[in-house]
């Protein structure tokens, strides 16, 4: 199985800050990586797929980059509504696997 | 607009079989996609359980393979999950989800999720 390691597991930032989350795959997954946002009591919401493609309707302050084993998710200017937990997922091969999550809150 | 809705018992006894159904609206499941089941638990986080194609072809996570069955009912436009011999470790929220495209087979991200069904395993 491909292991997905996310860091940090939690972070606090101020409104307007740039926030960066990393995800590392245990083997090369090309660009087959997605990022999700999950708010309490809700299902995950797809934000980014193919490592850097923004899902329709998602604000442009969210972005993703990387390929191979190392990936970065960025919120360019943190907003109140971005308080959530973020997950990466690889879909290079089955079993599909997710990172452990990064909880983002306000400092 | 495609929507997914899980349903099933919220409480299952240890050693019994967990059964959930995902009703799909706004799209005919006979038209394609590998429809998936994903579990979220405090212990293991998000785990892909398995996926089923409209033809009935399935892929399972080896972590669940000996206990899991995913089936499809094209007449009702729904697919189902059965997980046998459950223990407390199977407690969690179970989601059904639709992959982004039909082009990648089972290996894909998920763009539409159900609201989730909380299942507790307890006597």
GROMACS .gro file of C-alpha atoms in nm:
model
  230
    1UNK     CA    1   0.000   0.000   0.000
    2UNK     CA    2   0.111   0.358  -0.063
    3UNK     CA    3   0.145   0.549   0.263
    4UNK     CA    4   0.053   0.918   0.265
    5UNK     CA    5   0.222   1.129   0.531
    6UNK     CA    6   0.078   1.473   0.595
    7UNK     CA    7   0.238   1.748   0.798
    8UNK     CA    8   0.180   1.923   1.017
    9UNK     CA    9  -0.106   1.742   1.189
   10UNK     CA   10  -0.237   2.075   1.314
   11UNK     CA   11  -0.160   2.442   1.270
   12UNK     CA   12  -0.283   2.778   1.390
   13UNK     CA   13  -0.268   3.083   1.168
   14UNK     CA   14  -0.408   3.434   1.154
   15UNK     CA   15  -0.668   3.556   0.906
   16UNK     CA   16  -0.489   3.660   0.592
   17UNK     CA   17  -0.188   3.433   0.653
   18UNK     CA   18  -0.046   3.202   0.392
   19UNK     CA   19  -0.094   2.841   0.501
   20UNK     CA   20   0.105   2.549   0.364
   21UNK     CA   21   0.046   2.177   0.416
   22UNK     CA   22   0.268   1.903   0.281
   23UNK     CA   23   0.188   1.548   0.180
   24UNK     CA   24   0.452   1.287   0.108
   25UNK     CA   25   0.385   0.959  -0.068
   26UNK     CA   26   0.583   0.646   0.014
   27UNK     CA   27   0.642   0.591  -0.358
   28UNK     CA   28   0.609   0.780  -0.685
   29UNK     CA   29   0.244   0.859  -0.757
   30UNK     CA   30   0.304   1.095  -1.050
   31UNK     CA   31   0.040   1.368  -1.010
   32UNK     CA   32  -0.241   1.138  -0.893
   33UNK     CA   33  -0.311   1.334  -0.579
   34UNK     CA   34  -0.616   1.517  -0.450
   35UNK     CA   35  -0.685   1.749  -0.157
   36UNK     CA   36  -1.007   1.764   0.045
   37UNK     CA   37  -1.151   2.000   0.302
   38UNK     CA   38  -1.367   1.860   0.580
   39UNK     CA   39  -1.569   2.061   0.829
   40UNK     CA   40  -1.713   1.903   1.146
   41UNK     CA   41  -2.009   1.678   1.078
   42UNK     CA   42  -1.971   1.710   0.702
   43UNK     CA   43  -1.835   1.490   0.426
   44UNK     CA   44  -1.499   1.574   0.271
   45UNK     CA   45  -1.517   1.826  -0.012
   46UNK     CA   46  -1.287   1.795  -0.312
   47UNK     CA   47  -1.071   2.105  -0.363
   48UNK     CA   48  -0.779   1.997  -0.582
   49UNK     CA   49  -0.724   1.698  -0.811
   50UNK     CA   50  -0.434   1.586  -1.030
   51UNK     CA   51  -0.211   1.764  -0.777
   52UNK     CA   52  -0.282   2.115  -0.904
   53UNK     CA   53  -0.619   2.135  -1.079
   54UNK     CA   54  -0.879   2.338  -0.895
   55UNK     CA   55  -1.223   2.181  -0.869
   56UNK     CA   56  -1.500   2.392  -1.021
   57UNK     CA   57  -1.634   2.651  -0.780
   58UNK     CA   58  -1.340   2.634  -0.539
   59UNK     CA   59  -1.188   2.975  -0.455
   60UNK     CA   60  -0.859   3.055  -0.622
   61UNK     CA   61  -0.685   3.113  -0.288
   62UNK     CA   62  -0.654   2.733  -0.273
   63UNK     CA   63  -0.377   2.577  -0.478
   64UNK     CA   64  -0.171   2.262  -0.504
   65UNK     CA   65   0.163   2.166  -0.650
   66UNK     CA   66   0.408   1.881  -0.669
   67UNK     CA   67   0.461   1.550  -0.841
   68UNK     CA   68   0.628   1.219  -0.768
   69UNK     CA   69   0.638   1.185  -0.391
   70UNK     CA   70   0.620   1.541  -0.256
   71UNK     CA   71   0.316   1.766  -0.269
   72UNK     CA   72   0.214   2.102  -0.128
   73UNK     CA   73  -0.128   2.247  -0.057
   74UNK     CA   74  -0.152   2.623  -0.006
   75UNK     CA   75  -0.414   2.867   0.113
   76UNK     CA   76  -0.282   3.203  -0.003
   77UNK     CA   77  -0.482   3.412   0.242
   78UNK     CA   78  -0.658   3.227   0.522
   79UNK     CA   79  -1.025   3.312   0.568
   80UNK     CA   80  -1.254   3.231   0.860
   81UNK     CA   81  -1.450   2.985   0.648
   82UNK     CA   82  -1.129   2.788   0.578
   83UNK     CA   83  -1.120   2.653   0.933
   84UNK     CA   84  -1.138   2.280   0.871
   85UNK     CA   85  -0.933   1.964   0.844
   86UNK     CA   86  -0.755   1.900   0.515
   87UNK     CA   87  -0.667   1.560   0.370
   88UNK     CA   88  -0.461   1.440   0.077
   89UNK     CA   89  -0.546   1.123  -0.115
   90UNK     CA   90  -0.345   0.926  -0.369
   91UNK     CA   91  -0.516   0.751  -0.658
   92UNK     CA   92  -0.213   0.616  -0.840
   93UNK     CA   93  -0.299   0.262  -0.736
   94UNK     CA   94  -0.536   0.062  -0.522
   95UNK     CA   95  -0.586   0.053  -0.236
   96UNK     CA   96  -0.665   0.423  -0.251
   97UNK     CA   97  -0.514   0.586   0.057
   98UNK     CA   98  -0.551   0.910   0.248
   99UNK     CA   99  -0.320   1.120   0.459
  100UNK     CA  100  -0.385   1.157   0.830
  101UNK     CA  101  -0.519   1.510   0.802
  102UNK     CA  102  -0.416   1.862   0.901
  103UNK     CA  103  -0.643   2.058   1.131
  104UNK     CA  104  -0.632   2.430   1.059
  105UNK     CA  105  -0.761   2.682   1.310
  106UNK     CA  106  -0.732   3.049   1.392
  107UNK     CA  107  -0.451   3.180   1.607
  108UNK     CA  108  -2.696   1.722  -1.024
  109UNK     CA  109  -2.572   1.393  -0.884
  110UNK     CA  110  -2.654   1.323  -0.521
  111UNK     CA  111  -2.575   1.027  -0.298
  112UNK     CA  112  -2.758   0.924   0.018
  113UNK     CA  113  -2.650   0.650   0.259
  114UNK     CA  114  -2.899   0.458   0.469
  115UNK     CA  115  -2.886   0.171   0.714
  116UNK     CA  116  -2.884   0.079   1.082
  117UNK     CA  117  -2.689   0.307   1.312
  118UNK     CA  118  -2.619   0.029   1.562
  119UNK     CA  119  -2.480  -0.316   1.487
  120UNK     CA  120  -2.389  -0.587   1.735
  121UNK     CA  121  -2.038  -0.733   1.744
  122UNK     CA  122  -1.990  -1.036   1.514
  123UNK     CA  123  -2.292  -0.937   1.303
  124UNK     CA  124  -2.301  -0.790   0.953
  125UNK     CA  125  -2.310  -0.418   0.883
  126UNK     CA  126  -2.532  -0.333   0.585
  127UNK     CA  127  -2.558   0.005   0.417
  128UNK     CA  128  -2.715   0.127   0.096
  129UNK     CA  129  -2.626   0.427  -0.117
  130UNK     CA  130  -2.908   0.570  -0.326
  131UNK     CA  131  -2.793   0.768  -0.628
  132UNK     CA  132  -3.006   1.043  -0.780
  133UNK     CA  133  -2.945   1.264  -1.079
  134UNK     CA  134  -2.748   0.997  -1.266
  135UNK     CA  135  -2.802   0.640  -1.380
  136UNK     CA  136  -2.539   0.416  -1.217
  137UNK     CA  137  -2.570   0.188  -1.520
  138UNK     CA  138  -2.397   0.458  -1.726
  139UNK     CA  139  -2.058   0.412  -1.563
  140UNK     CA  140  -1.818   0.506  -1.283
  141UNK     CA  141  -1.660   0.300  -1.009
  142UNK     CA  142  -1.884   0.390  -0.713
  143UNK     CA  143  -1.699   0.383  -0.384
  144UNK     CA  144  -1.735   0.328  -0.011
  145UNK     CA  145  -1.508   0.510   0.234
  146UNK     CA  146  -1.499   0.485   0.612
  147UNK     CA  147  -1.384   0.744   0.862
  148UNK     CA  148  -1.294   0.640   1.215
  149UNK     CA  149  -1.099   0.809   1.495
  150UNK     CA  150  -0.855   0.518   1.496
  151UNK     CA  151  -0.774   0.488   1.126
  152UNK     CA  152  -0.893   0.815   0.971
  153UNK     CA  153  -1.023   0.795   0.614
  154UNK     CA  154  -1.006   0.446   0.462
  155UNK     CA  155  -1.117   0.338   0.119
  156UNK     CA  156  -1.320   0.018   0.161
  157UNK     CA  157  -1.384  -0.066  -0.203
  158UNK     CA  158  -1.555   0.029  -0.527
  159UNK     CA  159  -1.797  -0.126  -0.774
  160UNK     CA  160  -1.846  -0.070  -1.147
  161UNK     CA  161  -2.191  -0.069  -1.304
  162UNK     CA  162  -2.115  -0.413  -1.450
  163UNK     CA  163  -2.069  -0.549  -1.099
  164UNK     CA  164  -1.691  -0.564  -1.113
  165UNK     CA  165  -1.543  -0.486  -0.771
  166UNK     CA  166  -1.218  -0.376  -0.613
  167UNK     CA  167  -1.169  -0.415  -0.238
  168UNK     CA  168  -0.912  -0.286   0.004
  169UNK     CA  169  -0.715  -0.592   0.120
  170UNK     CA  170  -0.760  -0.466   0.477
  171UNK     CA  171  -1.132  -0.548   0.443
  172UNK     CA  172  -1.129  -0.802   0.162
  173UNK     CA  173  -1.225  -1.113   0.353
  174UNK     CA  174  -1.522  -0.941   0.520
  175UNK     CA  175  -1.658  -0.700   0.260
  176UNK     CA  176  -1.910  -0.735  -0.020
  177UNK     CA  177  -2.019  -0.447  -0.242
  178UNK     CA  178  -2.312  -0.503  -0.475
  179UNK     CA  179  -2.516  -0.298  -0.718
  180UNK     CA  180  -2.889  -0.281  -0.790
  181UNK     CA  181  -2.934  -0.110  -1.123
  182UNK     CA  182  -3.315  -0.130  -1.103
  183UNK     CA  183  -3.313   0.080  -0.785
  184UNK     CA  184  -3.015   0.293  -0.890
  185UNK     CA  185  -2.826   0.210  -0.573
  186UNK     CA  186  -2.527   0.017  -0.448
  187UNK     CA  187  -2.469  -0.152  -0.115
  188UNK     CA  188  -2.202  -0.241   0.136
  189UNK     CA  189  -2.194  -0.544   0.362
  190UNK     CA  190  -1.919  -0.584   0.622
  191UNK     CA  191  -1.928  -0.907   0.818
  192UNK     CA  192  -1.798  -1.008   1.160
  193UNK     CA  193  -1.784  -0.651   1.282
  194UNK     CA  194  -1.605  -0.540   1.596
  195UNK     CA  195  -1.584  -0.212   1.782
  196UNK     CA  196  -1.300  -0.118   1.545
  197UNK     CA  197  -1.558  -0.095   1.264
  198UNK     CA  198  -1.735   0.191   1.436
  199UNK     CA  199  -1.724   0.504   1.225
  200UNK     CA  200  -1.889   0.715   0.960
  201UNK     CA  201  -1.943   0.538   0.630
  202UNK     CA  202  -1.954   0.742   0.311
  203UNK     CA  203  -2.048   0.650  -0.041
  204UNK     CA  204  -1.883   0.857  -0.312
  205UNK     CA  205  -1.861   0.913  -0.686
  206UNK     CA  206  -1.524   0.935  -0.864
  207UNK     CA  207  -1.435   1.235  -1.078
  208UNK     CA  208  -1.422   1.061  -1.416
  209UNK     CA  209  -1.497   0.738  -1.596
  210UNK     CA  210  -1.158   0.750  -1.763
  211UNK     CA  211  -0.934   0.625  -1.485
  212UNK     CA  212  -1.116   0.317  -1.369
  213UNK     CA  213  -1.114   0.264  -0.996
  214UNK     CA  214  -0.807   0.483  -0.940
  215UNK     CA  215  -0.959   0.827  -0.895
  216UNK     CA  216  -1.044   1.102  -0.652
  217UNK     CA  217  -1.402   1.151  -0.537
  218UNK     CA  218  -1.594   1.463  -0.626
  219UNK     CA  219  -1.935   1.384  -0.482
  220UNK     CA  220  -1.994   1.230  -0.139
  221UNK     CA  221  -2.300   1.128   0.055
  222UNK     CA  222  -2.363   1.296   0.388
  223UNK     CA  223  -2.230   0.990   0.574
  224UNK     CA  224  -2.390   0.725   0.789
  225UNK     CA  225  -2.268   0.685   1.146
  226UNK     CA  226  -2.245   0.319   1.249
  227UNK     CA  227  -2.169   0.211   1.605
  228UNK     CA  228  -2.072  -0.147   1.681
  229UNK     CA  229  -2.184  -0.232   2.032
  230UNK     CA  230  -2.383  -0.494   2.218
   0.00000   0.00000   0.00000
